[in-house]
Tab-separated table of C-alpha atoms in Angstrom:
chain	number	residue	atom	x	y	z
Y	24	MET	CA	-22.856	2.839	-32.021
Y	25	ALA	CA	-25.926	4.667	-32.902
Y	26	THR	CA	-27.842	6.225	-30.052
Y	27	ALA	CA	-31.746	5.719	-29.779
Y	28	ALA	CA	-33.867	8.853	-30.603
Y	29	ILE	CA	-35.051	10.599	-27.457
Y	30	PRO	CA	-38.705	11.403	-27.773
Y	31	GLN	CA	-39.476	15.087	-27.014
Y	32	PRO	CA	-42.367	16.040	-24.751
Y	33	VAL	CA	-45.249	18.102	-26.011
Y	34	ALA	CA	-44.901	20.127	-22.790
Y	35	ALA	CA	-43.946	23.726	-23.266
Y	36	ILE	CA	-42.654	24.181	-19.608
Y	37	LEU	CA	-39.918	21.746	-18.654
Y	38	PRO	CA	-39.242	21.036	-14.936
Y	39	ARG	CA	-35.783	22.246	-13.903
Y	40	HIS	CA	-35.429	19.722	-11.171
Y	41	VAL	CA	-36.549	16.044	-11.343
Y	42	ALA	CA	-36.240	13.567	-8.588
Y	43	ILE	CA	-37.066	9.938	-9.132
Y	44	ILE	CA	-37.559	7.245	-6.528
Y	45	MET	CA	-36.416	4.334	-8.403
Y	46	ASP	CA	-38.754	1.411	-7.179
Y	47	GLY	CA	-39.391	-2.024	-8.428
Y	48	ASN	CA	-35.948	-3.687	-9.265
Y	49	GLY	CA	-36.909	-6.723	-6.920
Y	50	ARG	CA	-40.425	-7.223	-8.523
Y	51	TRP	CA	-39.060	-7.026	-11.917
Y	52	ALA	CA	-36.790	-9.750	-11.161
Y	53	ALA	CA	-39.287	-11.994	-9.413
Y	54	ALA	CA	-41.803	-11.508	-12.331
Y	55	ARG	CA	-38.922	-13.066	-14.614
Y	56	ARG	CA	-37.998	-15.700	-11.894
Y	57	MET	CA	-34.407	-14.056	-11.751
Y	58	PRO	CA	-32.525	-13.257	-8.572
Y	59	ARG	CA	-32.974	-9.880	-7.068
Y	60	ALA	CA	-29.419	-9.032	-8.114
Y	61	MET	CA	-30.445	-9.149	-11.705
Y	62	GLY	CA	-33.277	-6.553	-10.983
Y	63	HIS	CA	-30.624	-4.233	-9.730
Y	64	ARG	CA	-28.456	-4.775	-12.635
Y	65	ALA	CA	-31.443	-3.894	-14.926
Y	66	GLY	CA	-32.093	-0.950	-12.720
Y	67	VAL	CA	-28.605	0.509	-13.389
Y	68	GLU	CA	-29.085	0.241	-16.920
Y	69	ALA	CA	-32.385	2.120	-16.519
Y	70	VAL	CA	-30.112	4.894	-14.552
Y	71	ARG	CA	-27.974	5.220	-17.670
Y	72	THR	CA	-30.986	5.469	-20.067
Y	73	VAL	CA	-32.937	7.911	-17.760
Y	74	THR	CA	-29.826	10.210	-17.206
Y	75	ARG	CA	-29.028	10.311	-20.910
Y	76	ALA	CA	-32.730	11.141	-21.858
Y	77	ALA	CA	-32.899	13.791	-19.002
Y	78	ARG	CA	-29.941	15.498	-20.681
Y	79	ALA	CA	-31.445	15.252	-24.121
Y	80	LEU	CA	-34.781	16.885	-22.814
Y	81	GLY	CA	-32.841	19.904	-21.350
Y	82	ILE	CA	-33.681	19.064	-17.667
Y	83	GLU	CA	-31.259	21.026	-15.629
Y	84	ALA	CA	-31.019	18.654	-12.372
Y	85	LEU	CA	-31.774	14.934	-11.915
Y	86	THR	CA	-31.839	13.442	-8.643
Y	87	LEU	CA	-32.032	9.651	-8.116
Y	88	TYR	CA	-32.911	7.941	-4.966
Y	89	ALA	CA	-30.158	5.213	-5.076
Y	90	PHE	CA	-29.852	4.024	-1.471
Y	91	SER	CA	-31.557	5.209	1.585
Y	92	SER	CA	-30.492	5.296	5.215
Y	93	GLU	CA	-33.041	2.504	5.699
Y	94	ASN	CA	-31.724	0.257	3.178
Y	95	TRP	CA	-28.970	-0.970	5.634
Y	96	ARG	CA	-31.717	-3.214	6.914
Y	97	ARG	CA	-31.491	-5.206	3.661
Y	98	PRO	CA	-29.314	-8.538	3.699
Y	99	ALA	CA	-25.533	-8.020	3.577
Y	100	GLU	CA	-25.353	-10.012	0.370
Y	101	GLU	CA	-27.798	-7.577	-1.304
Y	102	ILE	CA	-25.948	-4.638	0.007
Y	103	GLY	CA	-22.666	-5.847	-1.135
Y	104	GLY	CA	-24.155	-6.505	-4.512
Y	105	LEU	CA	-25.446	-2.843	-4.744
Y	106	MET	CA	-21.933	-1.508	-3.729
Y	107	LYS	CA	-20.369	-3.465	-6.632
Y	108	LEU	CA	-22.994	-2.187	-8.998
Y	109	LEU	CA	-22.272	1.344	-7.793
Y	110	LYS	CA	-18.602	0.857	-8.522
Y	111	LEU	CA	-19.375	-0.491	-12.018
Y	112	PHE	CA	-21.423	2.443	-12.638
Y	113	ILE	CA	-18.700	4.947	-11.686
Y	114	ARG	CA	-15.987	3.175	-13.475
Y	115	ASN	CA	-18.024	2.636	-16.602
Y	116	ASP	CA	-20.026	5.947	-16.810
Y	117	LEU	CA	-17.660	8.737	-15.281
Y	118	ALA	CA	-15.820	9.371	-18.643
Y	119	GLU	CA	-19.186	10.107	-20.207
Y	120	LEU	CA	-20.209	12.377	-17.423
Y	121	VAL	CA	-17.090	14.327	-17.770
Y	122	ARG	CA	-17.354	14.396	-21.619
Y	123	GLU	CA	-20.971	15.635	-21.378
Y	124	ASN	CA	-20.183	18.402	-18.925
Y	125	VAL	CA	-22.405	16.841	-16.051
Y	126	ARG	CA	-21.973	17.870	-12.458
Y	127	LEU	CA	-22.177	14.833	-10.129
Y	128	ARG	CA	-23.452	15.549	-6.757
Y	129	VAL	CA	-23.945	13.024	-3.857
Y	130	LEU	CA	-26.812	13.758	-1.212
Y	131	GLY	CA	-26.312	11.718	2.068
Y	132	ASP	CA	-23.461	10.480	4.123
Y	133	TYR	CA	-21.839	8.201	1.545
Y	134	ARG	CA	-18.715	7.840	3.746
Y	135	ARG	CA	-20.326	5.088	5.742
Y	136	PHE	CA	-19.654	2.971	2.535
Y	137	PRO	CA	-16.693	0.827	2.127
Y	138	GLU	CA	-13.346	2.606	1.542
Y	139	ASP	CA	-13.004	1.693	-2.008
Y	140	VAL	CA	-16.640	2.904	-2.950
Y	141	VAL	CA	-15.788	6.176	-1.042
Y	142	ALA	CA	-12.590	6.682	-2.945
Y	143	LEU	CA	-14.338	6.298	-6.202
Y	144	ILE	CA	-17.243	8.734	-5.460
Y	145	ASP	CA	-14.658	11.227	-4.167
Y	146	ASP	CA	-12.690	10.917	-7.398
Y	147	ALA	CA	-15.896	11.205	-9.449
Y	148	LEU	CA	-16.917	14.356	-7.557
Y	149	ALA	CA	-13.460	15.912	-8.121
Y	150	ARG	CA	-13.552	15.336	-11.699
Y	151	THR	CA	-16.793	16.719	-12.425
Y	152	ALA	CA	-16.600	19.602	-9.929
Y	153	GLY	CA	-15.594	21.945	-12.663
Y	154	ASN	CA	-18.504	21.085	-15.056
Y	155	SER	CA	-21.053	23.648	-15.865
Y	156	GLY	CA	-23.853	21.479	-17.300
Y	157	PRO	CA	-26.791	19.558	-16.044
Y	158	ILE	CA	-26.519	18.089	-12.490
Y	159	LEU	CA	-26.859	14.458	-11.701
Y	160	ALA	CA	-27.458	14.003	-7.869
Y	161	ILE	CA	-27.405	10.564	-6.408
Y	162	ALA	CA	-28.889	10.121	-2.995
Y	163	LEU	CA	-26.674	7.622	-1.133
Y	164	ASN	CA	-27.298	6.740	2.543
Y	165	TYR	CA	-29.629	9.527	2.400
Y	166	GLY	CA	-32.654	10.168	4.577
Y	167	ALA	CA	-34.752	13.449	4.483
Y	168	GLN	CA	-35.645	13.411	8.328
Y	169	ALA	CA	-31.872	13.015	9.176
Y	170	GLU	CA	-31.136	16.001	6.720
Y	171	LEU	CA	-33.676	18.092	8.545
Y	172	VAL	CA	-32.251	17.118	11.869
Y	173	GLU	CA	-28.775	18.147	10.746
Y	174	ALA	CA	-29.942	21.344	9.533
Y	175	ALA	CA	-31.832	22.097	12.681
Y	176	ARG	CA	-28.767	21.150	14.727
Y	177	ALA	CA	-26.340	23.336	12.739
Y	178	LEU	CA	-28.627	26.411	13.099
Y	179	ALA	CA	-29.312	25.726	16.879
Y	180	GLU	CA	-25.430	25.694	17.353
Y	181	ARG	CA	-24.946	28.954	15.318
Y	182	ALA	CA	-27.718	30.582	17.638
Y	183	ALA	CA	-26.071	29.034	20.814
Y	184	THR	CA	-22.850	30.918	20.143
Y	185	GLY	CA	-24.650	34.063	19.095
Y	186	ALA	CA	-23.548	33.711	15.385
Y	187	ILE	CA	-27.194	34.173	14.516
Y	188	ASP	CA	-30.426	35.497	16.082
Y	189	PRO	CA	-32.841	32.563	16.546
Y	190	ALA	CA	-35.625	35.061	15.511
Y	191	SER	CA	-33.959	35.214	11.990
Y	192	ILE	CA	-34.206	31.577	11.335
Y	193	ASP	CA	-36.593	31.265	8.412
Y	194	ALA	CA	-37.339	28.796	5.589
Y	195	ASP	CA	-34.382	30.276	3.581
Y	196	ALA	CA	-32.114	29.633	6.670
Y	197	ILE	CA	-33.157	26.120	6.579
Y	198	GLU	CA	-32.667	25.580	2.959
Y	199	ALA	CA	-29.218	27.017	3.187
Y	200	GLN	CA	-28.336	24.025	5.388
Y	201	LEU	CA	-29.792	21.266	3.081
Y	202	ALA	CA	-27.883	19.064	0.890
Y	203	THR	CA	-29.751	20.510	-2.221
Y	204	ARG	CA	-28.938	24.038	-1.396
Y	205	ASP	CA	-27.349	24.595	-4.623
Y	206	LEU	CA	-29.833	22.803	-6.836
Y	207	PRO	CA	-32.742	24.272	-8.383
Y	208	PRO	CA	-35.938	24.089	-6.536
Y	209	LEU	CA	-37.800	20.596	-6.855
Y	210	ASP	CA	-40.439	20.835	-9.661
Y	211	LEU	CA	-41.363	16.989	-10.280
Y	212	MET	CA	-40.990	13.900	-8.081
Y	213	ILE	CA	-41.551	10.573	-9.731
Y	214	ARG	CA	-41.969	7.148	-8.001
Y	215	THR	CA	-42.003	4.027	-10.167
Y	216	SER	CA	-43.701	0.661	-9.530
Y	217	GLY	CA	-47.194	1.898	-8.414
Y	218	GLU	CA	-46.286	2.593	-4.614
Y	219	GLN	CA	-47.636	6.008	-3.378
Y	220	ARG	CA	-45.317	7.393	-0.786
Y	221	LEU	CA	-42.234	9.441	-0.270
Y	222	SER	CA	-40.153	7.159	1.719
Y	223	ASN	CA	-38.166	9.774	3.563
Y	224	PHE	CA	-36.850	11.257	0.302
Y	225	LEU	CA	-36.837	15.203	-0.044
Y	226	LEU	CA	-39.418	15.842	2.301
Y	227	TRP	CA	-38.677	19.583	2.509
Y	228	GLN	CA	-37.891	19.986	-1.085
Y	229	ALA	CA	-41.194	18.270	-2.254
Y	230	ALA	CA	-43.302	20.772	-0.474
Y	231	TYR	CA	-44.678	22.180	-3.619
Y	232	ALA	CA	-43.262	19.653	-6.168
Y	233	GLU	CA	-45.593	18.041	-8.538
Y	234	LEU	CA	-45.901	14.306	-7.384
Y	235	LEU	CA	-46.266	11.416	-10.111
Y	236	PHE	CA	-46.642	7.897	-9.070
Y	237	VAL	CA	-46.355	5.486	-12.231
Y	238	ASP	CA	-46.920	1.767	-12.353
Y	239	THR	CA	-43.912	0.939	-14.383
Y	240	LEU	CA	-41.321	-0.834	-12.561
Y	241	TRP	CA	-37.946	0.846	-12.550
Y	242	PRO	CA	-36.040	-1.264	-15.029
Y	243	ASP	CA	-38.693	-0.606	-17.588
Y	244	PHE	CA	-38.797	3.055	-17.052
Y	245	GLY	CA	-36.888	4.594	-20.001
Y	246	ALA	CA	-36.850	7.645	-22.263
Y	247	ASP	CA	-40.504	7.265	-23.404
Y	248	GLU	CA	-41.547	7.123	-19.778
Y	249	LEU	CA	-39.614	10.183	-18.721
Y	250	ALA	CA	-40.959	12.295	-21.706
Y	251	ALA	CA	-44.464	11.357	-20.747
Y	252	ALA	CA	-43.698	12.415	-17.173
Y	253	VAL	CA	-42.371	15.656	-18.264
Y	254	GLU	CA	-45.368	16.256	-20.517
Y	255	ALA	CA	-47.835	15.477	-17.526
Y	256	PHE	CA	-45.955	17.951	-15.676
Y	257	GLY	CA	-46.390	20.553	-18.298
Y	258	GLN	CA	-50.059	20.124	-18.020
Y	259	ARG	CA	-50.228	20.754	-14.184
Y	260	GLN	CA	-51.356	23.991	-12.831
Y	261	ARG	CA	-49.065	25.038	-10.225
Y	262	ARG	CA	-50.725	27.529	-7.863
Y	263	TYR	CA	-48.609	27.519	-4.781
Y	264	GLY	CA	-51.464	28.173	-2.545
Y	265	GLY	CA	-52.924	30.847	-4.678
Y	266	LEU	CA	-55.811	30.804	-7.116
Protein backbone atom coordinates (compact mmCIF):
# COMPACT_ATOMS: atom_id res chain seq x y z
CA MET A 1 0.00 0.00 0.00
CA ALA A 2 1.39 3.40 -0.99
CA THR A 3 2.35 5.74 1.83
CA ALA A 4 1.25 9.36 1.81
CA ALA A 5 4.02 11.84 1.16
CA ILE A 6 5.30 13.50 4.33
CA PRO A 7 5.43 17.31 4.02
CA GLN A 8 8.84 18.71 4.75
CA PRO A 9 9.15 21.75 7.02
CA VAL A 10 10.89 24.91 5.91
CA ALA A 11 12.75 25.15 9.21
CA ALA A 12 16.49 24.73 8.92
CA ILE A 13 16.72 23.72 12.58
CA LEU A 14 14.95 20.54 13.63
CA PRO A 15 14.05 19.84 17.24
CA ARG A 16 15.90 16.74 18.42
CA HIS A 17 13.24 15.83 20.96
CA VAL A 18 9.53 16.59 20.60
CA ALA A 19 6.92 15.79 23.26
CA ILE A 20 3.18 15.86 22.65
CA ILE A 21 0.29 16.08 25.10
CA MET A 22 -2.32 14.26 23.02
CA ASP A 23 -5.54 15.98 24.02
CA GLY A 24 -9.01 16.11 22.49
CA ASN A 25 -10.09 12.54 21.77
CA GLY A 26 -13.30 12.91 23.78
CA ARG A 27 -14.25 16.23 22.23
CA TRP A 28 -13.51 14.86 18.76
CA ALA A 29 -15.94 12.02 19.41
CA ALA A 30 -18.57 14.27 21.02
CA ALA A 31 -18.52 16.60 18.02
CA ARG A 32 -19.42 13.60 15.84
CA ARG A 33 -21.95 12.22 18.33
CA MET A 34 -19.82 9.14 18.83
CA PRO A 35 -18.86 7.34 22.05
CA ARG A 36 -15.61 8.51 23.70
CA ALA A 37 -14.12 5.12 22.84
CA MET A 38 -14.29 6.03 19.16
CA GLY A 39 -12.31 9.17 19.88
CA HIS A 40 -9.59 7.13 21.58
CA ARG A 41 -9.55 4.74 18.64
CA ALA A 42 -9.09 7.66 16.25
CA GLY A 43 -6.37 8.95 18.57
CA VAL A 44 -4.43 5.71 18.12
CA GLU A 45 -4.54 6.24 14.36
CA ALA A 46 -3.11 9.71 14.94
CA VAL A 47 -0.30 8.19 17.02
CA ARG A 48 0.55 5.90 14.12
CA THR A 49 0.51 8.79 11.62
CA VAL A 50 2.55 11.16 13.78
CA THR A 51 5.20 8.62 14.74
CA ARG A 52 5.77 7.84 11.07
CA ALA A 53 5.87 11.54 10.21
CA ALA A 54 8.37 12.23 13.00
CA ARG A 55 10.69 9.56 11.61
CA ALA A 56 10.37 10.98 8.10
CA LEU A 57 11.20 14.47 9.35
CA GLY A 58 14.32 13.23 11.12
CA ILE A 59 13.20 13.89 14.69
CA GLU A 60 15.51 11.98 17.01
CA ALA A 61 13.08 11.40 19.88
CA LEU A 62 9.30 11.63 20.16
CA THR A 63 7.61 11.39 23.55
CA LEU A 64 3.83 10.92 23.74
CA TYR A 65 1.73 11.45 26.87
CA ALA A 66 -0.57 8.43 26.61
CA PHE A 67 -1.77 7.76 30.17
CA SER A 68 -1.10 10.02 33.13
CA SER A 69 -1.01 8.98 36.77
CA GLU A 70 -4.20 11.05 37.16
CA ASN A 71 -6.05 9.13 34.43
CA TRP A 72 -6.90 6.40 36.96
CA ARG A 73 -9.70 8.75 38.06
CA ARG A 74 -11.57 8.04 34.83
CA PRO A 75 -14.40 5.48 34.67
CA ALA A 76 -13.23 1.86 34.82
CA GLU A 77 -14.88 1.14 31.46
CA GLU A 78 -12.88 3.89 29.75
CA ILE A 79 -9.62 2.74 31.37
CA GLY A 80 -10.32 -0.81 30.20
CA GLY A 81 -10.89 0.45 26.68
CA LEU A 82 -7.60 2.35 26.75
CA MET A 83 -5.77 -0.79 27.87
CA LYS A 84 -7.29 -2.70 24.94
CA LEU A 85 -6.18 0.00 22.51
CA LEU A 86 -2.66 -0.05 23.96
CA LYS A 87 -2.48 -3.82 23.46
CA LEU A 88 -3.82 -3.46 19.93
CA PHE A 89 -1.23 -0.81 19.09
CA ILE A 90 1.65 -2.95 20.37
CA ARG A 91 0.46 -6.05 18.54
CA ASN A 92 -0.16 -4.22 15.27
CA ASP A 93 2.81 -1.86 15.23
CA LEU A 94 5.68 -3.60 17.00
CA ALA A 95 6.90 -5.33 13.84
CA GLU A 96 7.09 -1.96 12.08
CA LEU A 97 8.99 -0.39 14.97
CA VAL A 98 11.50 -3.25 14.90
CA ARG A 99 11.83 -3.03 11.12
CA GLU A 100 12.30 0.76 11.22
CA ASN A 101 15.03 0.49 13.89
CA VAL A 102 12.95 2.43 16.43
CA ARG A 103 13.91 2.27 20.10
CA LEU A 104 10.80 2.04 22.26
CA ARG A 105 10.93 3.57 25.73
CA VAL A 106 8.31 3.81 28.47
CA LEU A 107 8.23 6.63 31.00
CA GLY A 108 6.25 5.95 34.17
CA ASP A 109 5.26 3.00 36.31
CA TYR A 110 3.52 0.85 33.72
CA ARG A 111 3.71 -2.20 35.99
CA ARG A 112 0.51 -1.06 37.63
CA PHE A 113 -1.26 -2.03 34.41
CA PRO A 114 -2.91 -5.46 33.95
CA GLU A 115 -0.44 -8.37 33.70
CA ASP A 116 -1.13 -9.07 30.03
CA VAL A 117 -0.46 -5.42 29.16
CA VAL A 118 2.76 -5.42 31.20
CA ALA A 119 3.91 -8.59 29.42
CA LEU A 120 3.31 -7.03 26.00
CA ILE A 121 5.18 -3.86 26.99
CA ASP A 122 8.11 -5.87 28.38
CA ASP A 123 8.31 -7.86 25.15
CA ALA A 124 8.17 -4.70 23.02
CA LEU A 125 10.91 -3.05 25.05
CA ALA A 126 13.10 -6.15 24.81
CA ARG A 127 12.60 -6.52 21.06
CA THR A 128 13.54 -2.90 20.34
CA ALA A 129 16.30 -2.53 22.96
CA GLY A 130 19.07 -3.21 20.46
CA ASN A 131 17.80 -0.74 17.87
CA SER A 132 19.88 2.33 17.17
CA GLY A 133 17.41 4.60 15.36
CA PRO A 134 14.90 7.18 16.54
CA ILE A 135 13.35 6.90 19.99
CA LEU A 136 9.63 6.57 20.59
CA ALA A 137 8.92 7.18 24.28
CA ILE A 138 5.43 6.53 25.61
CA ALA A 139 4.44 8.03 28.96
CA LEU A 140 2.28 5.44 30.77
CA ASN A 141 1.07 5.97 34.33
CA TYR A 142 3.45 8.92 34.33
CA GLY A 143 3.40 12.05 36.45
CA ALA A 144 6.21 14.59 36.51
CA GLN A 145 5.80 15.44 40.18
CA ALA A 146 6.10 11.78 41.13
CA GLU A 147 9.16 11.51 38.90
CA LEU A 148 10.82 14.40 40.74
CA VAL A 149 9.88 12.97 44.13
CA GLU A 150 11.49 9.65 43.18
CA ALA A 151 14.62 11.44 41.98
CA ALA A 152 14.86 13.42 45.24
CA ARG A 153 14.29 10.28 47.32
CA ALA A 154 16.99 8.34 45.45
CA LEU A 155 19.54 11.13 45.94
CA ALA A 156 18.56 11.52 49.62
CA GLU A 157 19.07 7.80 50.22
CA ARG A 158 22.51 7.90 48.60
CA ALA A 159 23.45 10.96 50.63
CA ALA A 160 22.22 9.26 53.84
CA THR A 161 24.52 6.29 53.25
CA GLY A 162 27.46 8.54 52.46
CA ALA A 163 27.61 7.46 48.83
CA ILE A 164 27.42 11.09 47.73
CA ASP A 165 28.04 14.47 49.34
CA PRO A 166 24.74 16.42 49.58
CA ALA A 167 26.66 19.53 48.52
CA SER A 168 27.47 17.82 45.22
CA ILE A 169 23.82 17.46 44.20
CA ASP A 170 23.16 19.70 41.23
CA ALA A 171 20.91 19.82 38.18
CA ASP A 172 22.96 17.14 36.43
CA ALA A 173 22.57 14.82 39.42
CA ILE A 174 18.80 15.24 39.34
CA GLU A 175 18.61 14.74 35.57
CA ALA A 176 20.56 11.50 35.95
CA GLN A 177 17.70 10.14 38.08
CA LEU A 178 14.89 11.05 35.67
CA ALA A 179 13.15 8.65 33.30
CA THR A 180 14.41 10.74 30.37
CA ARG A 181 18.08 10.59 31.37
CA ASP A 182 19.15 8.90 28.12
CA LEU A 183 16.94 11.00 25.84
CA PRO A 184 18.04 14.22 24.16
CA PRO A 185 17.06 17.45 25.93
CA LEU A 186 13.45 18.38 25.27
CA ASP A 187 13.26 21.01 22.53
CA LEU A 188 9.57 21.30 21.69
CA MET A 189 6.41 20.47 23.63
CA ILE A 190 3.11 20.49 21.77
CA ARG A 191 -0.36 20.32 23.30
CA THR A 192 -3.36 19.76 21.07
CA SER A 193 -7.04 20.76 21.54
CA GLY A 194 -6.51 24.37 22.58
CA GLU A 195 -5.78 23.73 26.26
CA GLN A 196 -2.79 25.67 27.58
CA ARG A 197 -1.27 23.80 30.49
CA LEU A 198 1.38 21.12 31.01
CA SER A 199 -0.79 18.75 33.09
CA ASN A 200 2.08 17.31 35.13
CA PHE A 201 4.06 16.30 32.03
CA LEU A 202 7.87 16.59 31.83
CA LEU A 203 7.94 19.59 34.17
CA TRP A 204 11.71 19.50 34.75
CA GLN A 205 12.51 18.70 31.12
CA ALA A 206 10.32 21.55 29.83
CA ALA A 207 12.31 24.25 31.66
CA TYR A 208 13.70 25.62 28.40
CA ALA A 209 11.59 23.78 25.85
CA GLU A 210 9.60 25.74 23.32
CA LEU A 211 5.87 25.38 24.03
CA LEU A 212 3.28 25.23 21.28
CA PHE A 213 -0.46 25.06 21.94
CA VAL A 214 -2.61 24.27 18.94
CA ASP A 215 -6.41 24.16 18.60
CA THR A 216 -6.40 20.95 16.55
CA LEU A 217 -7.95 18.00 18.37
CA TRP A 218 -5.55 15.07 18.63
CA PRO A 219 -7.31 12.71 16.17
CA ASP A 220 -7.01 15.46 13.52
CA PHE A 221 -3.33 16.11 14.22
CA GLY A 222 -1.30 14.53 11.43
CA ALA A 223 1.81 14.90 9.28
CA ASP A 224 0.94 18.41 8.08
CA GLU A 225 0.33 19.63 11.62
CA LEU A 226 3.60 18.14 12.88
CA ALA A 227 5.51 19.72 10.01
CA ALA A 228 3.92 23.09 10.80
CA ALA A 229 4.91 22.73 14.46
CA VAL A 230 8.48 21.92 13.50
CA GLU A 231 8.54 24.92 11.19
CA ALA A 232 7.26 27.16 13.98
CA PHE A 233 10.00 25.80 16.24
CA GLY A 234 12.62 26.73 13.64
CA GLN A 235 11.44 30.33 13.74
CA ARG A 236 11.82 30.65 17.53
CA GLN A 237 14.83 32.39 19.06
CA ARG A 238 16.10 30.32 21.95
CA ARG A 239 18.14 32.49 24.30
CA TYR A 240 18.26 30.32 27.45
CA GLY A 241 18.23 33.44 29.61
CA GLY A 242 20.80 35.30 27.49
CA LEU A 243 20.42 38.07 24.96
